[in-house]
CSV table of C-alpha atoms in Angstrom, one decimal:
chain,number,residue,atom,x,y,z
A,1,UNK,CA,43.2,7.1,-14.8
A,2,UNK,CA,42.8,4.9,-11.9
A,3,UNK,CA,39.7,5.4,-8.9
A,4,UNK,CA,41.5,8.0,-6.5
A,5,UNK,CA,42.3,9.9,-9.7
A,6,UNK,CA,38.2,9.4,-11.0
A,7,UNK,CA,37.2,10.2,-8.1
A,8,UNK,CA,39.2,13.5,-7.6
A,9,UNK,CA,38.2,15.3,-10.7
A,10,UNK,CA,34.3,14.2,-10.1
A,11,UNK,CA,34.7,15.6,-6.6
A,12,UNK,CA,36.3,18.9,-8.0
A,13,UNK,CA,33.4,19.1,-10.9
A,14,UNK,CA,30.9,18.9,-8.2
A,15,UNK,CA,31.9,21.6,-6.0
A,16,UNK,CA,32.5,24.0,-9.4
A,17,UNK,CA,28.4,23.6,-9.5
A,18,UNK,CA,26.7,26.3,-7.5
A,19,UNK,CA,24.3,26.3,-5.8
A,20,UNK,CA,21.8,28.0,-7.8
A,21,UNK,CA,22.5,25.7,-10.5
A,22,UNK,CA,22.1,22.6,-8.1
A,23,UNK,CA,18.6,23.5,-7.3
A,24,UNK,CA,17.7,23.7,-10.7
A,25,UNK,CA,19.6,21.0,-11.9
A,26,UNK,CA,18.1,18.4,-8.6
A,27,UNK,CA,14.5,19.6,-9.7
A,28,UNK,CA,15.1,18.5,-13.7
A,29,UNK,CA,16.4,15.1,-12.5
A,30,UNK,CA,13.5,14.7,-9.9
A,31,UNK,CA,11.5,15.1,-12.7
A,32,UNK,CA,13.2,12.5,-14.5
A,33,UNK,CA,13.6,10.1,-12.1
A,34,UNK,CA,9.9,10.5,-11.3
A,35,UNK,CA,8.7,9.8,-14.8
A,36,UNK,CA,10.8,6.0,-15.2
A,37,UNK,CA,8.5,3.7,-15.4
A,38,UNK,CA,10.5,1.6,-12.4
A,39,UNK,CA,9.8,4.2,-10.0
A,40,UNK,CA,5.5,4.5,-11.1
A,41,UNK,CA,5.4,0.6,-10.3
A,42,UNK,CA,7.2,0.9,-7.1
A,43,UNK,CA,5.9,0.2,-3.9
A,44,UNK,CA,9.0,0.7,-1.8
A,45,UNK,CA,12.0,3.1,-2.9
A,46,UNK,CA,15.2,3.2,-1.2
A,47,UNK,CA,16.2,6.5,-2.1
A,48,UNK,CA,19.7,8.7,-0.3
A,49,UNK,CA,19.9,11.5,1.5
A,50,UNK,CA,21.9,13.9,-0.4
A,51,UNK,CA,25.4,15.4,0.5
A,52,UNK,CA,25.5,19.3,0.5
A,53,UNK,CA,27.1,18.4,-2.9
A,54,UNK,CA,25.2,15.8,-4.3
A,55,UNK,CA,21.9,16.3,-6.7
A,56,UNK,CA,19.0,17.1,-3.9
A,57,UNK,CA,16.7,13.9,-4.0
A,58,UNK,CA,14.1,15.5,-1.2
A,59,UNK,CA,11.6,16.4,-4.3
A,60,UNK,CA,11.7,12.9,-5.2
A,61,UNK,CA,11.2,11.7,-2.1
A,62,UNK,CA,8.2,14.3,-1.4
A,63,UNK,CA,6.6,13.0,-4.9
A,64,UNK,CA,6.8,9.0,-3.4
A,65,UNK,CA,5.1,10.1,-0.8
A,66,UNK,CA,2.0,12.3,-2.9
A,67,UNK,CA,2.1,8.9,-4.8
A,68,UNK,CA,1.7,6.9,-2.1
A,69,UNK,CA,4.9,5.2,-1.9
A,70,UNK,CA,6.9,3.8,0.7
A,71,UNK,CA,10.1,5.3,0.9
A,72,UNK,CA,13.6,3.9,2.5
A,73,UNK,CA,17.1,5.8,3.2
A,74,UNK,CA,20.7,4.2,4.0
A,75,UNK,CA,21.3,3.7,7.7
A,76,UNK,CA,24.8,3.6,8.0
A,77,UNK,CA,26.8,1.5,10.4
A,78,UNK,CA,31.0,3.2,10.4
A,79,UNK,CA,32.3,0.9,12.9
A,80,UNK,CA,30.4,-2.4,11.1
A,81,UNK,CA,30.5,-0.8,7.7
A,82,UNK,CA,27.6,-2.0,7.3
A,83,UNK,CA,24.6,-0.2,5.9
A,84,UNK,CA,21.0,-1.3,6.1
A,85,UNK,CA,17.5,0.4,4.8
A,86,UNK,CA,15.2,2.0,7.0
A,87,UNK,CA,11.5,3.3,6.5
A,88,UNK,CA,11.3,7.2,7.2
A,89,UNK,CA,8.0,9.5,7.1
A,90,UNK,CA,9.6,12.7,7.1
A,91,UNK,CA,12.7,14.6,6.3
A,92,UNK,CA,12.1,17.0,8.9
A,93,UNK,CA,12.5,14.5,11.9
A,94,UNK,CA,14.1,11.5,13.0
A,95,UNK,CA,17.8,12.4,10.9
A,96,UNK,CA,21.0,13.7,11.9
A,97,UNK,CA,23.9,15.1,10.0
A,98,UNK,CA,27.2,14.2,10.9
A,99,UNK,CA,30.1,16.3,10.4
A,100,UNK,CA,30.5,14.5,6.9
A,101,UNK,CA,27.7,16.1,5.8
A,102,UNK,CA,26.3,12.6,5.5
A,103,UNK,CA,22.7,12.4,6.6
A,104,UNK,CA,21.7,9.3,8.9
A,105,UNK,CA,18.1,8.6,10.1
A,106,UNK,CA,18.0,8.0,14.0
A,107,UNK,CA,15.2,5.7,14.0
A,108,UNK,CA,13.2,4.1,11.4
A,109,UNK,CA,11.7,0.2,10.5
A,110,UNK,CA,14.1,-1.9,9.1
A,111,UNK,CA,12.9,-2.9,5.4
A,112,UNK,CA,14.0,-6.4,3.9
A,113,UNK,CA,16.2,-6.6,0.9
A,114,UNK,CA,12.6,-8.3,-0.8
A,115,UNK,CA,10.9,-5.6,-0.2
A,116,UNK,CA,12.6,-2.6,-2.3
A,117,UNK,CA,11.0,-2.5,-5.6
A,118,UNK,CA,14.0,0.4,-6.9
A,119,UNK,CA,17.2,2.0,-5.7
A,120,UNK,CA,18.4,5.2,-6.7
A,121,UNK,CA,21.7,5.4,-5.7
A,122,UNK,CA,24.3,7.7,-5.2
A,123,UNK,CA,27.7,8.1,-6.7
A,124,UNK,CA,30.4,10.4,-8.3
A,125,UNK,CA,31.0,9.1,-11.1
A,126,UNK,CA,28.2,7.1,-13.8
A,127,UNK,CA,29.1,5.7,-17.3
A,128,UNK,CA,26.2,4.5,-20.0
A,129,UNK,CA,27.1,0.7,-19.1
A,130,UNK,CA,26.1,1.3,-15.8
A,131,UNK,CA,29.3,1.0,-13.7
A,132,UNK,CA,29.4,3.1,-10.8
A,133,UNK,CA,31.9,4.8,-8.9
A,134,UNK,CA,31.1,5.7,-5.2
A,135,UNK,CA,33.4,7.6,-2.4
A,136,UNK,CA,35.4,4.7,-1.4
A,137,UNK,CA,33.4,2.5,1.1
A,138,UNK,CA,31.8,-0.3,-1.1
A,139,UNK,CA,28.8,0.1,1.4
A,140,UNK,CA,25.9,0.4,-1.9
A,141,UNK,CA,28.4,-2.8,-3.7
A,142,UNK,CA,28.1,-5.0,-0.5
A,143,UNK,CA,24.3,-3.7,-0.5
A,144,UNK,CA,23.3,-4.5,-3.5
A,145,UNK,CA,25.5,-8.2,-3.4
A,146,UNK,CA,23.0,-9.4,-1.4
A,147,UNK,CA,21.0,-12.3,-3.2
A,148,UNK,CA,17.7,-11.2,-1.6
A,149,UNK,CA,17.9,-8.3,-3.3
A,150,UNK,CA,15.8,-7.9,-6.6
A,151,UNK,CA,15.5,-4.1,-6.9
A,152,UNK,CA,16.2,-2.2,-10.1
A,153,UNK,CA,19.1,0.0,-9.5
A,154,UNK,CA,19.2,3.4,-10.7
A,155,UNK,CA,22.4,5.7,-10.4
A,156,UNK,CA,21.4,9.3,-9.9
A,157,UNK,CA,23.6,12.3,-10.2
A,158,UNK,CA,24.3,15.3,-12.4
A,159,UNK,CA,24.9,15.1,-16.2
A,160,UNK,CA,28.7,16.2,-15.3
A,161,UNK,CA,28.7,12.9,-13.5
A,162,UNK,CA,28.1,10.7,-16.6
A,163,UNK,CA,31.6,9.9,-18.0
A,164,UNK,CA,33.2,7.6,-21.0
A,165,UNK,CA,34.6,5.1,-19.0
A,166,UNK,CA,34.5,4.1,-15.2
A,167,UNK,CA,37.3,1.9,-13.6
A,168,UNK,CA,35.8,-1.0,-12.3
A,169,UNK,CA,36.8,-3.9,-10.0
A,170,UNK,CA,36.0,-7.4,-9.8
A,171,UNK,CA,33.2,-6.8,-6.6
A,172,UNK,CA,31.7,-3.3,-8.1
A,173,UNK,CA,28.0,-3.7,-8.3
A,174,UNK,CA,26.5,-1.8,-11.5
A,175,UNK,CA,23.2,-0.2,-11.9
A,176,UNK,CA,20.4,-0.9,-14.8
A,177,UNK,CA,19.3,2.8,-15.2
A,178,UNK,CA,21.2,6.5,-14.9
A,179,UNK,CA,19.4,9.5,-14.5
A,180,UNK,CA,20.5,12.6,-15.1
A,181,UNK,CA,18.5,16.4,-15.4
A,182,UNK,CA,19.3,15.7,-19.0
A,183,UNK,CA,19.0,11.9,-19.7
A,184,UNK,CA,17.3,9.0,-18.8
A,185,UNK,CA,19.7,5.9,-19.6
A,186,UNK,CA,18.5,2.5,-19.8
A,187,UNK,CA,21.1,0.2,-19.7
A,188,UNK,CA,20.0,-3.3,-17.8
A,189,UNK,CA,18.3,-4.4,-21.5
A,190,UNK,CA,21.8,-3.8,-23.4
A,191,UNK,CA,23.7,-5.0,-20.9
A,192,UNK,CA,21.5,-8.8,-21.0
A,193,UNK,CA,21.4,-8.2,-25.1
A,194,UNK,CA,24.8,-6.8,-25.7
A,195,UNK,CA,23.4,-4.5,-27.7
A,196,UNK,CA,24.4,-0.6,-26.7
């Protein structure tokens, strides 16, 4: 099965969730992503804004905050394609939602590459060795290409988004964790080892 196929099916899957099910599904992974030890030690945490279909990360993002964390969200630049992170403070001000559904803050501080201790990043489709496919744009592959960039990277979605295999090209990024309302994945260490 090739990308636009992958990326079909996951699309369908997601919108067979409802939304009763998303809540409760977005609060378990919060809960999980909340609990690795990458996001504890973090200072600053680039986290996304969710899609109306995507696992809700605002719980997550209200937990940085009781914990004293910094958090940053994708800024997103169509006509550049370009996307950089931005500090916000609230998720009630300061972001508009374009007719994609995509969430983009207005305003917020610029944060270096250097200083984003984890990444939890979108996609539709995960597998357990940490390949990653997104909607199409490359924008978190060119992100996370950047040299400056030392962050863990942690792929966050719903357990119906963790698959056998992924498709992968030569300048897909991968991630070193997946989270999931039912797992935790840890995959940087067997990835360096080879061990799986």
């Amino acid at each position: 099965m090739d990308k636009a196929q992958f990326r079909r099916e996951l699309q369908k899957c997601l919108l067979s969730i409802t939304s009763e099910q998303r809540s409760e599904k977005s609060r378990k992974a919060c809960r999980n992503l909340v609990s690795i030890p990458q996001f504890q030690s973090a200072s600053m945490i680039m986290m996304f804004l969710s899609l109306p279909n995507e696992v809700d990360t605002s719980e997550a993002i209200l937990n940085a905050w009781q914990l004293g964390k910094a958090v940053a969200v994708p800024k997103v630049s169509w006509q550049q394609r370009h996307m950089i992170a931005v500090q916000i403070n609230s998720l009630e001000t300061g972001i508009s939602t374009e007719a994609s559904g995509l969430q983009n803050p207005i305003a917020g501080v610029p944060v270096a590459f250097e200083e984003i201790d984890l990444v939890v990043t979108p996609g539709l489709g995960f597998d357990k060795k940490g390949n990653r496919l997104g909607r199409g744009g490359s924008y978190y592959d060119r992100f996370f290409a950047n040299t400056e960039l030392k962050a863990s990277r942690c792929g966050f979605g719903f357990a119906e988004q963790l698959v056998e295999t992924i498709p992968v090209a030569e300048h897909d990024e991968p991630v070193d964790i997946v989270v999931t309302e039912k797992e935790i994945i840890y995959i940087k260490e067997s990835r360096e080892t080879g061990i799986q």
